[in-house]
Coordinates of C-alpha atoms and ligand atoms in Angstrom, one line a residue:
M520 CA 9.4 10.4 16.7
K521 CA 6.4 12.3 16.5
N522 CA 3.9 12.9 19.7
T523 CA 0.2 12.8 18.9
N524 CA -0.4 16.6 18.4
D525 CA 2.4 16.5 15.6
L526 CA 0.2 14.1 14.1
I527 CA -2.5 16.6 13.1
L528 CA -1.3 18.4 9.8
A529 CA -1.7 22.2 9.3
P530 CA -3.2 23.4 6.2
D531 CA -0.3 24.0 4.0
A532 CA 0.9 20.1 4.9
I533 CA -2.5 19.1 4.2
E534 CA -2.5 20.4 1.0
K535 CA 1.3 18.9 0.1
M536 CA -0.1 15.5 1.1
R537 CA -2.9 15.9 -1.3
I538 CA -0.5 16.7 -4.2
A539 CA 1.8 14.0 -3.3
G540 CA -1.0 11.5 -3.0
K541 CA -2.4 12.4 -6.3
L542 CA 0.9 12.1 -8.3
A543 CA 1.6 8.6 -6.5
S544 CA -2.0 7.4 -7.6
D545 CA -0.8 9.0 -11.1
V546 CA 2.2 6.5 -11.5
L547 CA -0.1 3.6 -11.0
V548 CA -2.4 5.0 -13.8
M549 CA 0.5 5.4 -16.0
L550 CA 1.7 1.9 -15.3
D551 CA -1.5 0.5 -16.3
A552 CA -1.0 0.1 -19.9
H553 CA 2.6 -1.7 -19.3
V554 CA 1.5 -4.0 -16.7
K555 CA 1.3 -7.2 -19.4
E556 CA 2.6 -10.8 -19.9
G557 CA 6.1 -10.6 -21.2
V558 CA 7.1 -7.2 -19.2
T559 CA 9.9 -7.2 -16.9
T560 CA 9.6 -5.6 -13.1
E561 CA 13.0 -3.6 -14.3
A562 CA 11.1 -2.4 -17.2
L563 CA 8.1 -1.5 -14.9
N564 CA 10.6 0.2 -12.4
Q565 CA 12.4 2.2 -15.3
L566 CA 8.9 3.6 -16.6
A567 CA 8.0 4.3 -13.1
H568 CA 11.3 6.2 -12.4
D569 CA 11.4 8.2 -15.1
Y570 CA 7.9 9.4 -15.2
I571 CA 8.2 10.2 -11.5
V572 CA 11.6 12.2 -11.8
N573 CA 11.2 13.5 -15.6
E574 CA 7.3 14.4 -15.8
Q575 CA 6.3 14.7 -11.9
G576 CA 9.4 16.7 -10.8
A577 CA 9.0 14.2 -7.8
I578 CA 11.6 11.8 -5.9
P579 CA 11.0 8.2 -5.9
A580 CA 11.1 7.4 -2.1
P581 CA 11.8 3.8 -2.4
L582 CA 15.1 4.3 -4.1
N583 CA 18.0 4.0 -1.5
Y584 CA 15.8 4.1 1.4
G585 CA 16.6 1.9 4.4
Q586 CA 19.5 -0.3 5.4
P587 CA 20.7 -1.8 3.3
P588 CA 19.1 0.8 0.9
F589 CA 16.4 -0.2 -1.2
P590 CA 17.9 -0.2 -4.8
K591 CA 15.0 0.4 -7.0
S592 CA 12.4 3.1 -7.4
V593 CA 9.1 1.2 -6.7
C594 CA 8.5 -2.3 -5.4
T595 CA 7.1 -5.1 -7.7
S596 CA 6.0 -8.4 -5.8
V597 CA 4.6 -11.1 -7.8
N598 CA 2.4 -14.2 -6.8
H599 CA 3.8 -15.4 -3.4
V600 CA 5.9 -12.3 -2.4
V601 CA 4.1 -10.1 0.3
C602 CA 5.8 -6.8 -0.2
H603 CA 9.2 -5.2 -0.4
G604 CA 9.8 -7.1 -4.2
I605 CA 12.8 -5.8 -5.6
P606 CA 12.4 -5.3 -9.6
T607 CA 14.6 -7.4 -11.7
D608 CA 15.9 -8.0 -15.5
N609 CA 14.9 -11.4 -14.9
K610 CA 11.1 -11.4 -13.4
V611 CA 9.3 -11.7 -16.8
L612 CA 5.7 -11.5 -16.0
K613 CA 3.6 -14.6 -17.2
D614 CA -0.1 -15.3 -18.0
G615 CA -1.8 -16.1 -14.5
D616 CA 0.6 -14.0 -12.6
I617 CA -0.6 -11.5 -9.6
I618 CA 1.6 -8.3 -9.0
N619 CA 1.4 -5.5 -6.6
I620 CA 3.1 -2.5 -7.5
D621 CA 3.6 -0.2 -4.5
V622 CA 4.6 3.8 -5.5
T623 CA 5.7 6.2 -3.0
V624 CA 6.8 9.7 -4.3
I625 CA 8.2 12.6 -2.5
K626 CA 6.8 16.2 -3.4
D627 CA 7.9 19.0 -1.6
G628 CA 9.2 17.2 1.1
Y629 CA 5.7 15.2 1.7
Y630 CA 4.9 11.7 0.5
G631 CA 2.3 9.6 -1.2
D632 CA 2.2 6.0 -0.6
T633 CA 0.0 3.6 -2.7
S634 CA -0.1 0.3 -4.3
K635 CA -2.9 -2.1 -6.4
M636 CA -3.0 -5.6 -8.1
W637 CA -3.2 -6.3 -11.2
I638 CA -3.5 -9.9 -12.9
I639 CA -1.8 -10.8 -16.2
G640 CA -4.6 -12.3 -18.2
E641 CA -7.8 -13.9 -16.8
G642 CA -5.8 -15.3 -13.7
S643 CA -7.2 -18.6 -11.7
I644 CA -10.2 -18.2 -9.5
M645 CA -8.0 -18.1 -6.5
A646 CA -6.0 -15.4 -8.0
Q647 CA -9.3 -13.3 -8.8
R648 CA -10.6 -14.2 -5.0
I649 CA -7.4 -13.1 -2.9
C650 CA -6.7 -9.8 -5.2
D651 CA -10.6 -8.7 -4.7
I652 CA -10.9 -9.8 -1.1
A653 CA -7.7 -8.0 -0.5
Q654 CA -9.0 -4.7 -1.9
K655 CA -12.6 -5.5 -0.1
A656 CA -10.3 -5.3 3.0
L657 CA -8.8 -2.2 2.6
Y658 CA -12.2 -0.7 2.0
A659 CA -13.5 -2.2 5.1
G660 CA -10.7 -0.6 7.0
M661 CA -11.0 2.7 5.1
S662 CA -14.7 2.7 5.9
T663 CA -14.1 2.8 10.0
V664 CA -12.0 6.1 9.8
K665 CA -13.4 9.3 11.1
N666 CA -12.6 11.9 14.2
G667 CA -12.8 9.9 17.4
S668 CA -12.8 6.3 15.7
Y669 CA -10.0 4.1 17.2
L670 CA -7.0 2.3 15.2
G671 CA -8.5 -0.5 16.4
D672 CA -11.6 -0.6 14.4
I673 CA -9.6 -0.6 11.2
G674 CA -8.1 -3.9 11.9
A675 CA -11.3 -5.7 13.1
A676 CA -13.2 -4.5 9.7
I677 CA -10.5 -6.2 7.5
Q678 CA -10.7 -9.2 9.8
D679 CA -14.3 -9.3 9.5
V680 CA -14.0 -9.1 5.3
V681 CA -10.8 -11.5 5.6
E682 CA -11.6 -14.1 7.9
P683 CA -14.7 -15.4 6.6
E684 CA -12.7 -16.2 3.2
R685 CA -10.5 -18.5 4.7
F686 CA -7.5 -16.2 4.1
S687 CA -5.1 -14.9 6.4
I688 CA -3.7 -11.3 7.5
V689 CA 0.1 -10.6 7.6
R690 CA 1.2 -9.8 11.0
E691 CA 4.6 -8.3 10.4
F692 CA 3.8 -5.5 8.3
C693 CA 1.6 -2.6 9.0
G694 CA 0.1 0.5 7.5
H695 CA 2.0 3.9 8.9
G696 CA 1.8 7.4 9.6
I697 CA 3.2 9.7 6.8
S698 CA 3.5 13.2 6.0
N699 CA 6.9 14.6 5.7
T700 CA 8.5 11.3 6.6
F701 CA 8.1 8.0 4.7
H702 CA 6.9 6.0 8.2
H703 CA 6.0 7.5 11.4
E704 CA 3.7 6.8 14.0
P705 CA 1.2 5.5 14.5
Q706 CA 1.3 1.7 13.3
V707 CA -1.9 0.7 11.8
M708 CA -2.4 -3.1 12.3
H709 CA -4.4 -5.0 9.9
Y710 CA -6.1 -6.9 12.7
G711 CA -7.6 -5.7 15.5
K712 CA -10.5 -5.1 18.4
K713 CA -13.0 -2.4 17.9
G714 CA -12.5 0.3 20.6
T715 CA -8.8 -0.2 21.1
G716 CA -6.0 1.7 20.2
M717 CA -5.3 5.3 19.2
Q718 CA -8.1 7.6 19.1
L719 CA -8.0 9.1 15.4
K720 CA -8.3 12.9 15.2
T721 CA -9.1 14.9 12.3
G722 CA -6.0 15.9 10.4
M723 CA -4.0 13.0 11.1
T724 CA -2.3 11.2 7.9
F725 CA -1.5 7.4 7.4
T726 CA -1.6 4.3 5.2
I727 CA -3.8 1.4 5.2
E728 CA -2.3 -1.4 3.5
P729 CA -3.3 -4.9 4.2
M730 CA -1.5 -7.8 3.0
I731 CA -3.7 -10.7 2.7
N732 CA -2.5 -14.6 2.2
Q733 CA -4.1 -17.5 0.7
G734 CA -2.1 -19.9 3.3
T735 CA -0.2 -19.0 6.6
W736 CA 0.1 -15.4 7.5
K737 CA 3.8 -16.4 8.5
T738 CA 6.5 -14.5 6.0
K739 CA 10.3 -14.7 5.7
V740 CA 12.6 -12.2 4.5
L741 CA 14.8 -13.5 1.4
P742 CA 18.7 -13.0 1.8
D743 CA 18.6 -9.8 -0.3
Q744 CA 16.9 -8.2 3.4
W745 CA 13.7 -6.7 1.4
T746 CA 11.7 -9.2 -0.4
A747 CA 9.1 -10.8 1.9
I748 CA 7.3 -14.0 0.8
T749 CA 5.0 -16.2 2.3
K750 CA 6.6 -19.1 4.5
D751 CA 4.0 -21.6 2.3
R752 CA 4.9 -19.7 -0.6
K753 CA 0.9 -19.4 -1.6
L754 CA -0.4 -16.2 -3.2
S755 CA -0.2 -12.9 -1.1
A756 CA -2.1 -9.8 -2.2
Q757 CA -2.1 -6.1 -0.9
W758 CA -3.8 -2.6 -1.5
E759 CA -2.8 0.6 -0.4
H760 CA -4.1 4.4 0.3
T761 CA -2.7 7.1 1.9
L762 CA -5.8 8.9 3.7
M763 CA -6.3 11.7 6.4
V764 CA -9.1 11.4 9.1
T765 CA -11.8 13.9 8.5
D766 CA -14.5 14.9 10.9
H767 CA -17.0 12.6 9.6
G768 CA -14.6 9.8 7.7
C769 CA -11.9 10.3 5.7
E770 CA -10.0 11.8 2.7
V771 CA -8.3 9.6 0.3
F772 CA -5.1 11.6 -1.3
T773 CA -4.5 8.7 -3.5
K774 CA -7.9 8.0 -4.9
R775 CA -7.8 6.7 -9.0
D776 CA -10.4 8.0 -11.1
E777 CA -11.1 4.7 -11.9
E778 CA -12.2 3.9 -8.0
D779 CA -15.8 4.4 -6.7
L780 CA -15.2 5.3 -3.3
S781 CA -18.6 7.0 -2.8
F782 CA -19.4 4.7 0.2
L783 CA -17.0 6.8 2.2
I784 CA -18.0 10.0 3.8
A785 CA -16.0 12.9 3.4
Ligands
MF3_1974 N1 5.9 1.7 0.2 C1 6.1 0.6 1.1 C2 5.3 1.2 2.4 O1 3.9 1.1 2.0 C3 7.6 0.6 1.7 C4 8.6 0.4 0.8 S1 10.0 0.7 1.5 C5 11.0 0.1 0.2 O2 5.3 1.2 3.0 F1 12.4 0.5 0.6 F2 10.9 -1.3 -0.2 F3 10.9 0.6 -0.6
CO1975 CO1 2.6 2.1 3.0
CO1976 CO1 3.6 1.3 0.0

């Protein structure tokens, strides 16, 4: 448990978050060439694991995390899987699938947590729309963040993007404070009311990671106790960044070079 002042990172901790965030984003960039029709989610897990451990000298945070211990080094969530999908040898990506890969690395005791969507092949119009809107939802949430803004502003901005598209926002999982532990306060809801909730302060670090569903927002967890799927088995998409509140905006620790975040103020 952290009190509000403990949520504001010291300069040395901020520098470690920058490094961890960059490593996490580098894993997604590395995976890009391998996320193709015919690959198994376990092969992607193995590539990510070896890269994190051997190339980055870092630790894959999901491995053995929680209870029961998560058995793999990344989460791979395909189609109607909302989050926390477990890589396996028998899940082969096929044309038209959508997949989220969620990477969290620990470097020098600090965490970087990020995820993105891929479409295998061209994908349906619906697959393209849900992936696109989920990224726009993340960006809308990020664009509200600055010293003095409210947690509720993030959720409200996400709702303003998602609801006109008649998609729904998952309620059971949220973003989270992150620094020298994986998940700490605050909980970052992906829905909410402007001007409500905790007031953000420069130096706070957390994730935003909206999960957007084609149909109902309701989810259920499979008997493996990790894999969360949509109740109606319609599609779900998610993008995630780790960021820090700054005086006039935010710094995105997990930014990839391919991303244009010029709409943000540092
Ligand atoms: N990376 C996920 C998040 O965004 C958490 C994964 S926990 C695991 O918070 F154990 F499933 F890996
Ligand atoms: Co997260
Ligand atoms: Co994550």
